[in-house]
């Protein structure tokens, strides 16, 4: 029995409930009652094993209610009084500033009451910052949390709780530009500049999105077209891109398990940092990291447990990530693949009983069956969410994915190598 799977299911469900419906509600007493019910079901499960998953789900729910309450009161409560206020703060730039619709912006960190928070700061005209710069200025603050003036589930789900607008000139301290932890952000900024310098203007937003997951440069028409056709995931760094990276590492290390882990784990961490530790890439990197560790310690890899672990770690780091649409779509797609891809593939292969498995035709059939089964199974689970959030369902999603899925690995690898050569 996959205990972590059931615990994570309950934990994630309760986090989702808190993020959408119980943001300002007291859940301590319900959490205690649910925990007692979970313990009761587990004790009854000693004789009836079918009751154990129910007990684990209830315990996961209780843990989520308790953790969400602690996270909200201890970590997020200092931000509530700042919504709409102008305060003098110091922003530590995590990457170089870049152009936005109304000037320039930079993502970084600030401290409020001694606690660190991510912030996106919209700078005054012509102001530029480099990674490691500290800007001290008067800033108008807005919250992306539920009930905030700039409520945005995408931002809060990614751990970005504050938006700021620079109101005074302020002062910049550039003494911290050499910090080691700034290296991923610096390389990401260099890659963006290199792509912008080497590629045609119309191809720059797509290349930056494909390599780094930065989709802000995509115009509305392109972004909408990608969503309606069901291939938006191709330009959002996700499990597909991490899978390609994992495959490259395996090839370069000649499938040596220790060497793969020694090179692969730091590479995955660095790549996740370059992509901004978004829920999509973090979940995929955690699963790939578990696969590498499983190889090292000669343990079998259990994909549902790995998915549960990756999702659970994200929810522990930020319970509001449960409301992230991208994470919900990602988890739903992976769950669909794990449950349905193998049966669908076997059914397709079974349509050609006379073709020998080891022949060229048999290998081609298995490849096509695998591609079709992955696209269909992922689409079946993600389509209801897409219909709910985007108000549209792509009728050509499976076909569109089959037509472009083979292009993503060479484009991803080619864009990365091309940018690296032109640094």
Short mmCIF file of N, CA, C and O in Angstrom, two decimals, residues 91-164:
data_model
loop_
_atom_site.label_atom_id
_atom_site.label_comp_id
_atom_site.label_asym_id
_atom_site.label_seq_id
_atom_site.Cartn_x
_atom_site.Cartn_y
_atom_site.Cartn_z
N UNK A 91 15.17 45.91 -1.47
CA UNK A 91 14.92 44.78 -2.36
C UNK A 91 16.25 44.25 -2.87
O UNK A 91 17.06 45.01 -3.41
N UNK A 92 16.47 42.97 -2.68
CA UNK A 92 17.68 42.29 -3.14
C UNK A 92 17.37 41.63 -4.47
O UNK A 92 16.56 40.71 -4.55
N UNK A 93 17.98 42.11 -5.54
CA UNK A 93 17.68 41.62 -6.89
C UNK A 93 18.26 40.23 -7.09
O UNK A 93 19.46 40.01 -6.93
N UNK A 94 17.39 39.27 -7.45
CA UNK A 94 17.85 37.92 -7.70
C UNK A 94 18.31 37.70 -9.12
O UNK A 94 18.94 36.67 -9.42
N UNK A 95 18.01 38.64 -9.99
CA UNK A 95 18.41 38.55 -11.40
C UNK A 95 18.47 39.96 -11.96
O UNK A 95 18.09 40.93 -11.28
N UNK A 96 18.95 40.09 -13.17
CA UNK A 96 19.00 41.41 -13.79
C UNK A 96 17.60 41.89 -14.14
O UNK A 96 16.72 41.09 -14.47
N UNK A 97 17.39 43.19 -14.07
CA UNK A 97 16.08 43.75 -14.43
C UNK A 97 15.86 43.59 -15.92
O UNK A 97 16.80 43.49 -16.71
N UNK A 98 14.59 43.57 -16.31
CA UNK A 98 14.24 43.43 -17.72
C UNK A 98 13.06 44.31 -18.04
O UNK A 98 12.34 44.77 -17.14
N UNK A 99 12.84 44.54 -19.30
CA UNK A 99 11.78 45.44 -19.73
C UNK A 99 10.41 44.84 -19.45
O UNK A 99 10.22 43.62 -19.54
N UNK A 100 9.47 45.71 -19.12
CA UNK A 100 8.07 45.30 -18.95
C UNK A 100 7.21 46.25 -19.77
O UNK A 100 7.73 47.14 -20.47
N UNK A 101 5.90 46.09 -19.69
CA UNK A 101 5.01 46.93 -20.48
C UNK A 101 5.11 48.40 -20.09
O UNK A 101 4.89 49.29 -20.92
N UNK A 102 5.43 48.67 -18.83
CA UNK A 102 5.42 50.06 -18.35
C UNK A 102 6.80 50.54 -17.90
O UNK A 102 6.90 51.46 -17.11
N UNK A 103 7.85 49.92 -18.36
CA UNK A 103 9.19 50.32 -17.96
C UNK A 103 10.09 49.11 -17.81
O UNK A 103 10.38 48.41 -18.77
N UNK A 104 10.51 48.85 -16.58
CA UNK A 104 11.33 47.67 -16.31
C UNK A 104 10.92 47.08 -14.97
O UNK A 104 10.31 47.74 -14.13
N UNK A 105 11.28 45.83 -14.75
CA UNK A 105 10.91 45.12 -13.53
C UNK A 105 12.06 44.21 -13.13
O UNK A 105 12.92 43.85 -13.94
N UNK A 106 12.05 43.82 -11.86
CA UNK A 106 13.06 42.91 -11.35
C UNK A 106 12.42 42.03 -10.28
O UNK A 106 11.54 42.48 -9.54
N UNK A 107 12.82 40.78 -10.25
CA UNK A 107 12.34 39.86 -9.22
C UNK A 107 13.44 39.66 -8.19
O UNK A 107 14.63 39.57 -8.54
N UNK A 108 13.05 39.62 -6.93
CA UNK A 108 14.05 39.47 -5.88
C UNK A 108 13.40 39.17 -4.54
O UNK A 108 12.31 38.58 -4.48
N UNK A 109 14.09 39.59 -3.49
CA UNK A 109 13.65 39.30 -2.13
C UNK A 109 13.67 40.57 -1.30
O UNK A 109 14.44 41.48 -1.56
N UNK A 110 12.82 40.59 -0.30
CA UNK A 110 12.85 41.66 0.69
C UNK A 110 12.53 41.06 2.05
O UNK A 110 12.03 39.93 2.14
N UNK A 111 12.80 41.81 3.09
CA UNK A 111 12.51 41.34 4.45
C UNK A 111 11.46 42.23 5.08
O UNK A 111 11.57 43.46 5.07
N UNK A 112 10.45 41.59 5.62
CA UNK A 112 9.38 42.27 6.36
C UNK A 112 9.32 41.64 7.75
O UNK A 112 9.12 40.43 7.87
N UNK A 113 9.54 42.45 8.76
CA UNK A 113 9.57 41.95 10.15
C UNK A 113 10.54 40.79 10.30
O UNK A 113 10.28 39.80 11.01
N UNK A 114 11.67 40.88 9.60
CA UNK A 114 12.70 39.86 9.73
C UNK A 114 12.49 38.61 8.91
O UNK A 114 13.33 37.71 8.92
N UNK A 115 11.38 38.52 8.17
CA UNK A 115 11.08 37.33 7.37
C UNK A 115 11.32 37.64 5.88
O UNK A 115 10.95 38.71 5.40
N UNK A 116 11.90 36.69 5.14
CA UNK A 116 12.16 36.92 3.71
C UNK A 116 10.92 36.63 2.86
O UNK A 116 10.21 35.64 3.09
N UNK A 117 10.67 37.48 1.87
CA UNK A 117 9.55 37.30 0.96
C UNK A 117 10.00 37.62 -0.46
O UNK A 117 10.78 38.56 -0.68
N UNK A 118 9.49 36.83 -1.40
CA UNK A 118 9.75 37.15 -2.81
C UNK A 118 8.91 38.36 -3.22
O UNK A 118 7.78 38.52 -2.77
N UNK A 119 9.47 39.17 -4.10
CA UNK A 119 8.77 40.37 -4.56
C UNK A 119 9.12 40.63 -6.02
O UNK A 119 10.24 40.33 -6.46
N UNK A 120 8.18 41.12 -6.75
CA UNK A 120 8.44 41.63 -8.10
C UNK A 120 8.27 43.13 -8.04
O UNK A 120 7.20 43.65 -7.70
N UNK A 121 9.36 43.82 -8.35
CA UNK A 121 9.38 45.27 -8.21
C UNK A 121 9.37 45.92 -9.59
O UNK A 121 10.21 45.62 -10.45
N UNK A 122 8.41 46.82 -9.80
CA UNK A 122 8.33 47.59 -11.03
C UNK A 122 9.10 48.89 -10.81
O UNK A 122 8.73 49.71 -9.96
N UNK A 123 10.17 49.05 -11.56
CA UNK A 123 11.13 50.13 -11.33
C UNK A 123 10.69 51.43 -12.01
O UNK A 123 9.90 51.42 -12.96
N UNK A 124 11.29 52.52 -11.52
CA UNK A 124 11.05 53.79 -12.18
C UNK A 124 11.69 53.79 -13.56
O UNK A 124 12.60 53.01 -13.85
N UNK A 125 11.24 54.66 -14.41
CA UNK A 125 11.69 54.69 -15.80
C UNK A 125 13.22 54.80 -15.89
O UNK A 125 13.84 55.57 -15.16
N UNK A 126 13.78 53.99 -16.79
CA UNK A 126 15.22 53.99 -17.08
C UNK A 126 16.06 53.43 -15.93
O UNK A 126 17.30 53.47 -16.02
N UNK A 127 15.48 52.92 -14.90
CA UNK A 127 16.25 52.31 -13.81
C UNK A 127 16.58 50.87 -14.18
O UNK A 127 15.72 50.13 -14.64
N UNK A 128 17.84 50.48 -14.01
CA UNK A 128 18.26 49.11 -14.27
C UNK A 128 19.01 48.58 -13.05
O UNK A 128 19.70 49.33 -12.34
N UNK A 129 18.87 47.29 -12.81
CA UNK A 129 19.56 46.62 -11.72
C UNK A 129 20.22 45.35 -12.24
O UNK A 129 19.74 44.74 -13.20
N UNK A 130 21.30 44.93 -11.59
CA UNK A 130 21.95 43.67 -11.88
C UNK A 130 21.72 42.72 -10.71
O UNK A 130 21.39 43.14 -9.60
N UNK A 131 21.88 41.42 -10.97
CA UNK A 131 21.71 40.42 -9.92
C UNK A 131 22.67 40.72 -8.77
O UNK A 131 23.87 40.91 -8.97
N UNK A 132 22.13 40.77 -7.56
CA UNK A 132 22.94 41.06 -6.38
C UNK A 132 22.82 42.49 -5.89
O UNK A 132 23.24 42.81 -4.77
N UNK A 133 22.27 43.40 -6.72
CA UNK A 133 22.09 44.79 -6.30
C UNK A 133 21.03 44.88 -5.20
O UNK A 133 20.05 44.12 -5.19
N UNK A 134 21.25 45.83 -4.30
CA UNK A 134 20.26 46.11 -3.25
C UNK A 134 19.72 47.52 -3.46
O UNK A 134 20.47 48.50 -3.41
N UNK A 135 18.41 47.60 -3.70
CA UNK A 135 17.77 48.90 -3.90
C UNK A 135 16.94 49.24 -2.67
O UNK A 135 16.06 48.48 -2.27
N UNK A 136 17.24 50.36 -2.06
CA UNK A 136 16.48 50.86 -0.92
C UNK A 136 15.69 52.08 -1.38
O UNK A 136 16.27 53.09 -1.79
N UNK A 137 14.36 51.97 -1.32
CA UNK A 137 13.52 53.05 -1.84
C UNK A 137 12.13 52.94 -1.24
O UNK A 137 11.79 51.94 -0.57
N UNK A 138 11.33 54.00 -1.46
CA UNK A 138 9.91 53.95 -1.08
C UNK A 138 9.17 53.14 -2.13
O UNK A 138 9.26 53.42 -3.33
N UNK A 139 8.42 52.14 -1.68
CA UNK A 139 7.76 51.21 -2.60
C UNK A 139 6.29 51.05 -2.19
O UNK A 139 5.98 50.84 -1.02
N UNK A 140 5.41 51.18 -3.19
CA UNK A 140 3.99 50.91 -2.99
C UNK A 140 3.79 49.40 -3.11
O UNK A 140 4.09 48.80 -4.14
N UNK A 141 3.29 48.78 -2.06
CA UNK A 141 3.19 47.32 -1.99
C UNK A 141 1.76 46.86 -2.24
O UNK A 141 0.79 47.46 -1.77
N UNK A 142 1.64 45.77 -2.98
CA UNK A 142 0.36 45.13 -3.24
C UNK A 142 0.50 43.63 -2.98
O UNK A 142 1.54 43.04 -3.27
N UNK A 143 -0.56 43.04 -2.44
CA UNK A 143 -0.54 41.61 -2.11
C UNK A 143 -1.20 40.79 -3.22
O UNK A 143 -2.23 41.17 -3.76
N UNK A 144 -0.60 39.63 -3.51
CA UNK A 144 -1.22 38.68 -4.43
C UNK A 144 -1.98 37.60 -3.69
O UNK A 144 -2.54 36.70 -4.32
N UNK A 145 -2.01 37.66 -2.38
CA UNK A 145 -2.70 36.66 -1.56
C UNK A 145 -4.21 36.82 -1.70
O UNK A 145 -4.70 37.86 -2.13
N UNK A 146 -4.98 35.79 -1.34
CA UNK A 146 -6.44 35.91 -1.38
C UNK A 146 -6.92 37.12 -0.60
O UNK A 146 -6.52 37.34 0.55
N UNK A 147 -7.75 37.96 -1.22
CA UNK A 147 -8.23 39.17 -0.59
C UNK A 147 -7.35 40.38 -0.82
O UNK A 147 -7.72 41.50 -0.48
N UNK A 148 -6.16 40.18 -1.40
CA UNK A 148 -5.25 41.29 -1.67
C UNK A 148 -5.70 42.12 -2.85
O UNK A 148 -6.50 41.68 -3.68
N UNK A 149 -5.16 43.33 -2.97
CA UNK A 149 -5.58 44.23 -4.04
C UNK A 149 -5.11 43.75 -5.41
O UNK A 149 -5.65 44.17 -6.43
N UNK A 150 -4.08 42.91 -5.43
CA UNK A 150 -3.60 42.32 -6.68
C UNK A 150 -3.68 40.79 -6.58
O UNK A 150 -2.75 40.09 -6.97
N UNK A 151 -4.79 40.31 -6.04
CA UNK A 151 -4.94 38.86 -5.84
C UNK A 151 -4.67 38.13 -7.16
O UNK A 151 -5.24 38.44 -8.20
N UNK A 152 -3.78 37.17 -7.08
CA UNK A 152 -3.37 36.44 -8.28
C UNK A 152 -2.90 35.05 -7.85
O UNK A 152 -1.85 34.91 -7.23
N UNK A 153 -3.70 34.05 -8.18
CA UNK A 153 -3.36 32.69 -7.75
C UNK A 153 -2.11 32.16 -8.46
O UNK A 153 -1.43 31.29 -7.93
N UNK A 154 -1.83 32.68 -9.65
CA UNK A 154 -0.62 32.25 -10.34
C UNK A 154 0.62 32.71 -9.56
O UNK A 154 1.54 31.94 -9.32
N UNK A 155 0.63 33.97 -9.16
CA UNK A 155 1.77 34.50 -8.41
C UNK A 155 1.88 33.85 -7.04
O UNK A 155 2.96 33.40 -6.64
N UNK A 156 0.78 33.81 -6.27
CA UNK A 156 0.85 33.24 -4.93
C UNK A 156 1.17 31.75 -4.97
O UNK A 156 1.86 31.23 -4.10
N UNK A 157 0.69 31.06 -6.01
CA UNK A 157 1.01 29.65 -6.15
C UNK A 157 2.48 29.41 -6.43
O UNK A 157 3.03 28.36 -6.09
N UNK A 158 3.14 30.39 -7.03
CA UNK A 158 4.58 30.31 -7.29
C UNK A 158 5.41 30.92 -6.17
O UNK A 158 6.64 31.03 -6.30
N UNK A 159 4.75 31.29 -5.07
CA UNK A 159 5.49 31.84 -3.93
C UNK A 159 5.79 33.33 -4.04
O UNK A 159 6.55 33.87 -3.24
N UNK A 160 5.18 34.00 -5.02
CA UNK A 160 5.36 35.45 -5.17
C UNK A 160 4.18 36.15 -4.51
O UNK A 160 3.10 36.21 -5.09
N UNK A 161 4.39 36.68 -3.31
CA UNK A 161 3.29 37.24 -2.53
C UNK A 161 3.21 38.76 -2.59
O UNK A 161 2.21 39.33 -2.17
N UNK A 162 4.26 39.41 -3.08
CA UNK A 162 4.30 40.86 -3.08
C UNK A 162 4.61 41.40 -4.46
O UNK A 162 5.49 40.90 -5.16
N UNK A 163 3.87 42.45 -4.85
CA UNK A 163 4.20 43.25 -6.02
C UNK A 163 4.48 44.66 -5.52
O UNK A 163 3.77 45.17 -4.66
N UNK A 164 5.52 45.29 -6.06
CA UNK A 164 5.87 46.63 -5.60
C UNK A 164 6.10 47.58 -6.75
O UNK A 164 6.55 47.17 -7.82
#
